[in-house]
mmCIF file of C-alpha atoms in Angstrom:
data_model
loop_
_atom_site.group_PDB
_atom_site.id
_atom_site.type_symbol
_atom_site.label_atom_id
_atom_site.label_comp_id
_atom_site.label_asym_id
_atom_site.label_seq_id
_atom_site.Cartn_x
_atom_site.Cartn_y
_atom_site.Cartn_z
ATOM 1 C CA MET F 300 6.306 -1.731 -36.577
ATOM 2 C CA LEU F 301 6.600 -2.592 -40.308
ATOM 3 C CA THR F 302 2.916 -2.547 -41.986
ATOM 4 C CA LEU F 303 2.829 -5.546 -44.198
ATOM 5 C CA SER F 304 0.429 -6.129 -47.302
ATOM 6 C CA ILE F 305 -0.120 -8.162 -50.311
ATOM 7 C CA ASP F 306 1.513 -7.050 -53.586
ATOM 8 C CA PRO F 307 -1.260 -6.724 -56.179
ATOM 9 C CA ALA F 308 0.577 -8.842 -58.625
ATOM 10 C CA ALA F 309 0.571 -11.757 -55.940
ATOM 11 C CA ARG F 310 -0.869 -15.302 -56.868
ATOM 12 C CA ALA F 311 0.690 -17.255 -54.122
ATOM 13 C CA LEU F 312 2.397 -16.571 -50.869
ATOM 14 C CA ILE F 313 5.514 -18.241 -49.362
ATOM 15 C CA PHE F 314 6.714 -17.647 -46.008
ATOM 16 C CA ASP F 315 9.634 -18.346 -44.228
ATOM 17 C CA ILE F 316 9.446 -19.704 -40.459
ATOM 18 C CA ASP F 317 12.105 -19.299 -38.104
ATOM 19 C CA GLY F 318 12.844 -15.681 -37.571
ATOM 20 C CA THR F 319 9.543 -14.702 -40.044
ATOM 21 C CA LEU F 320 6.443 -16.394 -38.214
ATOM 22 C CA VAL F 321 7.867 -17.476 -35.371
ATOM 23 C CA ASP F 322 10.418 -15.252 -33.259
ATOM 24 C CA THR F 323 13.034 -17.916 -32.635
ATOM 25 C CA LEU F 324 15.995 -16.247 -33.118
ATOM 26 C CA ALA F 325 17.212 -15.890 -29.344
ATOM 27 C CA ILE F 326 16.606 -20.013 -28.959
ATOM 28 C CA HIS F 327 18.422 -20.856 -31.960
ATOM 29 C CA TYR F 328 21.512 -19.198 -30.327
ATOM 30 C CA ARG F 329 21.031 -20.380 -27.140
ATOM 31 C CA ALA F 330 21.186 -23.816 -28.465
ATOM 32 C CA TRP F 331 24.130 -23.393 -30.526
ATOM 33 C CA LYS F 332 25.635 -22.066 -28.280
ATOM 34 C CA ALA F 333 25.102 -24.723 -25.598
ATOM 35 C CA THR F 334 25.836 -27.223 -28.362
ATOM 36 C CA LEU F 335 29.537 -25.693 -28.632
ATOM 37 C CA LEU F 336 29.925 -25.597 -25.086
ATOM 38 C CA GLU F 337 29.165 -29.071 -24.254
ATOM 39 C CA LEU F 338 30.733 -30.374 -27.587
ATOM 40 C CA ASP F 339 33.563 -28.615 -27.792
ATOM 41 C CA ASN F 340 33.831 -26.409 -25.037
ATOM 42 C CA TYR F 341 33.694 -23.154 -27.033
ATOM 43 C CA SER F 342 31.508 -20.021 -26.479
ATOM 44 C CA LEU F 343 29.607 -18.606 -29.136
ATOM 45 C CA SER F 344 28.986 -14.911 -29.382
ATOM 46 C CA PRO F 345 25.718 -13.437 -31.040
ATOM 47 C CA GLN F 346 27.977 -11.837 -33.588
ATOM 48 C CA GLN F 347 29.151 -15.322 -34.673
ATOM 49 C CA PHE F 348 25.955 -16.730 -34.492
ATOM 50 C CA LYS F 349 24.614 -13.703 -36.690
ATOM 51 C CA ALA F 350 26.671 -14.657 -39.425
ATOM 52 C CA ILE F 351 25.364 -18.056 -39.886
ATOM 53 C CA ILE F 352 21.535 -17.517 -39.644
ATOM 54 C CA GLY F 353 19.151 -18.552 -42.437
ATOM 55 C CA TYR F 354 21.776 -21.161 -43.997
ATOM 56 C CA GLY F 355 20.893 -24.948 -44.175
ATOM 57 C CA LYS F 356 21.987 -27.208 -41.221
ATOM 58 C CA ASN F 357 25.147 -28.346 -43.460
ATOM 59 C CA ASP F 358 26.219 -24.823 -44.333
ATOM 60 C CA MET F 359 25.814 -23.839 -40.655
ATOM 61 C CA VAL F 360 27.916 -26.869 -39.567
ATOM 62 C CA GLU F 361 30.488 -26.169 -41.989
ATOM 63 C CA ARG F 362 30.746 -22.415 -41.058
ATOM 64 C CA LEU F 363 31.383 -23.280 -37.455
ATOM 65 C CA SER F 364 34.317 -25.751 -38.661
ATOM 66 C CA LEU F 365 35.984 -22.909 -40.322
ATOM 67 C CA LEU F 366 35.381 -20.821 -37.451
ATOM 68 C CA LEU F 367 36.338 -23.349 -34.803
ATOM 69 C CA ALA F 368 39.648 -24.388 -37.057
ATOM 70 C CA ARG F 369 38.527 -28.220 -37.329
ATOM 71 C CA PRO F 370 35.993 -30.516 -38.331
ATOM 72 C CA LEU F 371 32.617 -30.990 -36.191
ATOM 73 C CA ASP F 372 30.853 -33.838 -35.917
ATOM 74 C CA PHE F 373 27.497 -32.954 -38.499
ATOM 75 C CA ARG F 374 24.823 -35.909 -37.137
ATOM 76 C CA LEU F 375 26.199 -34.903 -33.230
ATOM 77 C CA HIS F 376 26.331 -31.069 -33.451
ATOM 78 C CA VAL F 377 22.594 -31.569 -35.346
ATOM 79 C CA GLU F 378 21.265 -34.157 -32.774
ATOM 80 C CA ARG F 379 22.654 -32.041 -29.546
ATOM 81 C CA GLN F 380 21.531 -28.466 -31.397
ATOM 82 C CA GLU F 381 17.475 -29.682 -31.881
ATOM 83 C CA ALA F 382 17.509 -31.055 -28.679
ATOM 84 C CA HIS F 383 18.472 -27.899 -27.013
ATOM 85 C CA TYR F 384 15.990 -25.852 -29.313
ATOM 86 C CA ALA F 385 13.244 -28.354 -28.568
ATOM 87 C CA SER F 386 13.531 -28.427 -24.894
ATOM 88 C CA ASP F 387 13.658 -24.205 -24.862
ATOM 89 C CA LEU F 388 10.895 -24.119 -27.489
ATOM 90 C CA VAL F 389 8.085 -23.038 -24.937
ATOM 91 C CA PHE F 390 9.636 -19.348 -24.906
ATOM 92 C CA ALA F 391 9.325 -19.165 -28.705
ATOM 93 C CA ARG F 392 6.377 -16.465 -29.530
ATOM 94 C CA PRO F 393 4.476 -15.661 -33.038
ATOM 95 C CA ILE F 394 5.238 -13.218 -34.582
ATOM 96 C CA GLU F 395 1.701 -11.348 -34.506
ATOM 97 C CA PRO F 396 2.037 -9.252 -38.120
ATOM 98 C CA VAL F 397 2.978 -11.561 -40.170
ATOM 99 C CA VAL F 398 1.011 -14.897 -38.636
ATOM 100 C CA THR F 399 -2.502 -12.296 -38.594
ATOM 101 C CA LEU F 400 -1.298 -11.491 -42.628
ATOM 102 C CA LEU F 401 -1.195 -15.570 -43.628
ATOM 103 C CA THR F 402 -4.521 -15.957 -41.418
ATOM 104 C CA ASP F 403 -6.051 -13.592 -43.143
ATOM 105 C CA TYR F 404 -5.035 -15.077 -46.930
ATOM 106 C CA PHE F 405 -5.106 -18.437 -46.309
ATOM 107 C CA GLY F 406 -8.054 -19.799 -48.168
ATOM 108 C CA ARG F 407 -7.501 -16.660 -50.537
ATOM 109 C CA LEU F 408 -4.286 -17.411 -51.851
ATOM 110 C CA PRO F 409 -2.494 -20.647 -51.958
ATOM 111 C CA VAL F 410 -0.204 -20.998 -49.218
ATOM 112 C CA CYS F 411 3.608 -22.672 -48.631
ATOM 113 C CA LEU F 412 6.088 -22.490 -45.675
ATOM 114 C CA ALA F 413 9.432 -23.146 -46.850
ATOM 115 C CA THR F 414 12.175 -23.505 -44.079
ATOM 116 C CA SER F 415 15.728 -24.285 -44.316
ATOM 117 C CA GLU F 416 15.148 -26.314 -40.933
ATOM 118 C CA HIS F 417 14.226 -30.148 -40.578
ATOM 119 C CA ARG F 418 11.019 -31.087 -40.872
ATOM 120 C CA ARG F 419 10.640 -32.060 -37.153
ATOM 121 C CA ILE F 420 11.832 -28.596 -36.152
ATOM 122 C CA ALA F 421 9.518 -27.213 -38.900
ATOM 123 C CA GLU F 422 6.636 -28.929 -37.097
ATOM 124 C CA LEU F 423 7.420 -27.732 -33.841
ATOM 125 C CA ASN F 424 7.611 -24.411 -35.095
ATOM 126 C CA ILE F 425 4.524 -24.462 -36.770
ATOM 127 C CA LYS F 426 2.676 -25.469 -33.601
ATOM 128 C CA ALA F 427 4.224 -22.676 -31.491
ATOM 129 C CA ALA F 428 2.495 -20.017 -34.187
ATOM 130 C CA GLY F 429 -0.479 -21.541 -34.170
ATOM 131 C CA LEU F 430 -0.198 -22.268 -37.589
ATOM 132 C CA VAL F 431 -1.186 -25.937 -37.744
ATOM 133 C CA GLY F 432 -3.492 -26.964 -40.643
ATOM 134 C CA ARG F 433 -3.431 -22.940 -41.842
ATOM 135 C CA PHE F 434 -1.186 -23.630 -45.195
ATOM 136 C CA ASP F 435 -1.229 -26.151 -47.956
ATOM 137 C CA PHE F 436 2.342 -26.812 -48.230
ATOM 138 C CA LEU F 437 4.933 -27.570 -46.341
ATOM 139 C CA LEU F 438 9.075 -27.560 -47.243
ATOM 140 C CA ALA F 439 11.963 -28.408 -45.543
ATOM 141 C CA ALA F 440 15.590 -29.157 -45.348
ATOM 142 C CA GLU F 441 14.594 -32.833 -46.458
ATOM 143 C CA ASP F 442 12.588 -31.206 -49.505
ATOM 144 C CA VAL F 443 15.461 -29.878 -51.669
ATOM 145 C CA ASP F 444 19.278 -30.770 -52.658
ATOM 146 C CA ARG F 445 20.454 -27.311 -51.900
ATOM 147 C CA PRO F 446 19.134 -25.059 -49.356
ATOM 148 C CA LYS F 447 18.900 -21.323 -48.934
ATOM 149 C CA PRO F 448 20.550 -19.152 -50.747
ATOM 150 C CA ASP F 449 20.291 -21.464 -53.371
ATOM 151 C CA PRO F 450 16.750 -20.156 -55.064
ATOM 152 C CA GLU F 451 15.377 -24.684 -55.430
ATOM 153 C CA ILE F 452 13.106 -24.611 -52.295
ATOM 154 C CA TYR F 453 11.273 -21.413 -53.823
ATOM 155 C CA LEU F 454 11.189 -22.852 -57.528
ATOM 156 C CA GLU F 455 9.418 -25.949 -55.821
ATOM 157 C CA ALA F 456 6.805 -24.095 -53.680
ATOM 158 C CA SER F 457 6.232 -22.311 -57.210
ATOM 159 C CA ARG F 458 6.046 -25.795 -58.687
ATOM 160 C CA LEU F 459 3.837 -26.944 -56.184
ATOM 161 C CA MET F 460 1.123 -24.025 -55.559
ATOM 162 C CA GLY F 461 0.789 -24.143 -59.892
ATOM 163 C CA ARG F 462 1.821 -20.216 -60.123
ATOM 164 C CA ALA F 463 4.857 -18.764 -61.877
ATOM 165 C CA PRO F 464 7.673 -17.393 -59.665
ATOM 166 C CA GLU F 465 7.025 -13.844 -60.606
ATOM 167 C CA PHE F 466 3.202 -14.139 -59.343
ATOM 168 C CA CYS F 467 4.482 -15.341 -55.614
ATOM 169 C CA GLN F 468 5.189 -13.289 -52.871
ATOM 170 C CA VAL F 469 7.567 -14.272 -50.307
ATOM 171 C CA PHE F 470 8.188 -13.066 -47.111
ATOM 172 C CA GLU F 471 11.399 -13.638 -45.376
ATOM 173 C CA ASP F 472 13.477 -12.268 -42.247
ATOM 174 C CA SER F 473 17.394 -13.215 -43.112
ATOM 175 C CA PRO F 474 19.769 -11.888 -45.754
ATOM 176 C CA VAL F 475 20.093 -15.590 -47.267
ATOM 177 C CA GLY F 476 16.569 -16.044 -47.584
ATOM 178 C CA ILE F 477 15.818 -12.812 -49.170
ATOM 179 C CA ARG F 478 18.777 -13.798 -51.462
ATOM 180 C CA ALA F 479 16.649 -16.941 -52.504
ATOM 181 C CA ALA F 480 13.607 -15.500 -53.153
ATOM 182 C CA ARG F 481 15.364 -12.633 -55.170
ATOM 183 C CA SER F 482 17.396 -15.838 -57.272
ATOM 184 C CA ALA F 483 13.840 -17.227 -58.267
ATOM 185 C CA GLY F 484 12.548 -14.100 -59.283
ATOM 186 C CA MET F 485 10.100 -13.539 -56.748
ATOM 187 C CA MET F 486 8.862 -10.462 -55.355
ATOM 188 C CA VAL F 487 9.945 -10.265 -51.695
ATOM 189 C CA THR F 488 9.022 -8.530 -48.177
ATOM 190 C CA ASP F 489 12.005 -8.131 -45.493
ATOM 191 C CA VAL F 490 9.849 -8.768 -42.477
ATOM 192 C CA SER F 491 13.144 -8.785 -40.292
ATOM 193 C CA ALA F 492 11.963 -5.596 -38.557
ATOM 194 C CA CYS F 493 8.884 -7.409 -36.977
ATOM 195 C CA THR F 494 11.077 -9.805 -34.630
ATOM 196 C CA SER F 495 13.455 -9.078 -31.563
ATOM 197 C CA ASP F 496 16.925 -8.422 -32.403
ATOM 198 C CA VAL F 497 17.996 -9.839 -28.591
ATOM 199 C CA LEU F 498 19.925 -12.982 -28.218
ATOM 200 C CA PHE F 499 20.254 -13.130 -24.441
#
């Protein structure tokens, strides 16, 4: 298991949610697979799903449209995916090493959660992780114009917490999120070793 620590230079902490604080990868996969089977009669493979992990919903649907070689109805596909996801969230589990670290430092350093998910889904995930009230700020898809891998969400977190980007430490699990944090000029800890890689 990965040993996590706070960099001595860190003056603020930023955490992704999906795959970082809550082990939701398999739930997201099942939700997208069910949505594409239901609406498009298409069976999404784990390998195909892994290629879109970490992107915002707009980018995910765009990439799925390219995969299926036809335009997908964004609103309908996201509504169905989120409905499938919410019904399956009972199986979500907190990623204990990361949750423990956040809990230990909440109140000692500013903490912001920054996700590409919609706020409603982010709040469900926060509840599943047992983290209600254990952070200072939450940024979701609705709060930025450009989702990850653009650094906007991390730069906005830095602004909200009143800390320069170089003094912010980000905890992320996806290559897309890690790229966004590095582009923001922040310290980055890859926590992907803490989560399950099983999609079935």
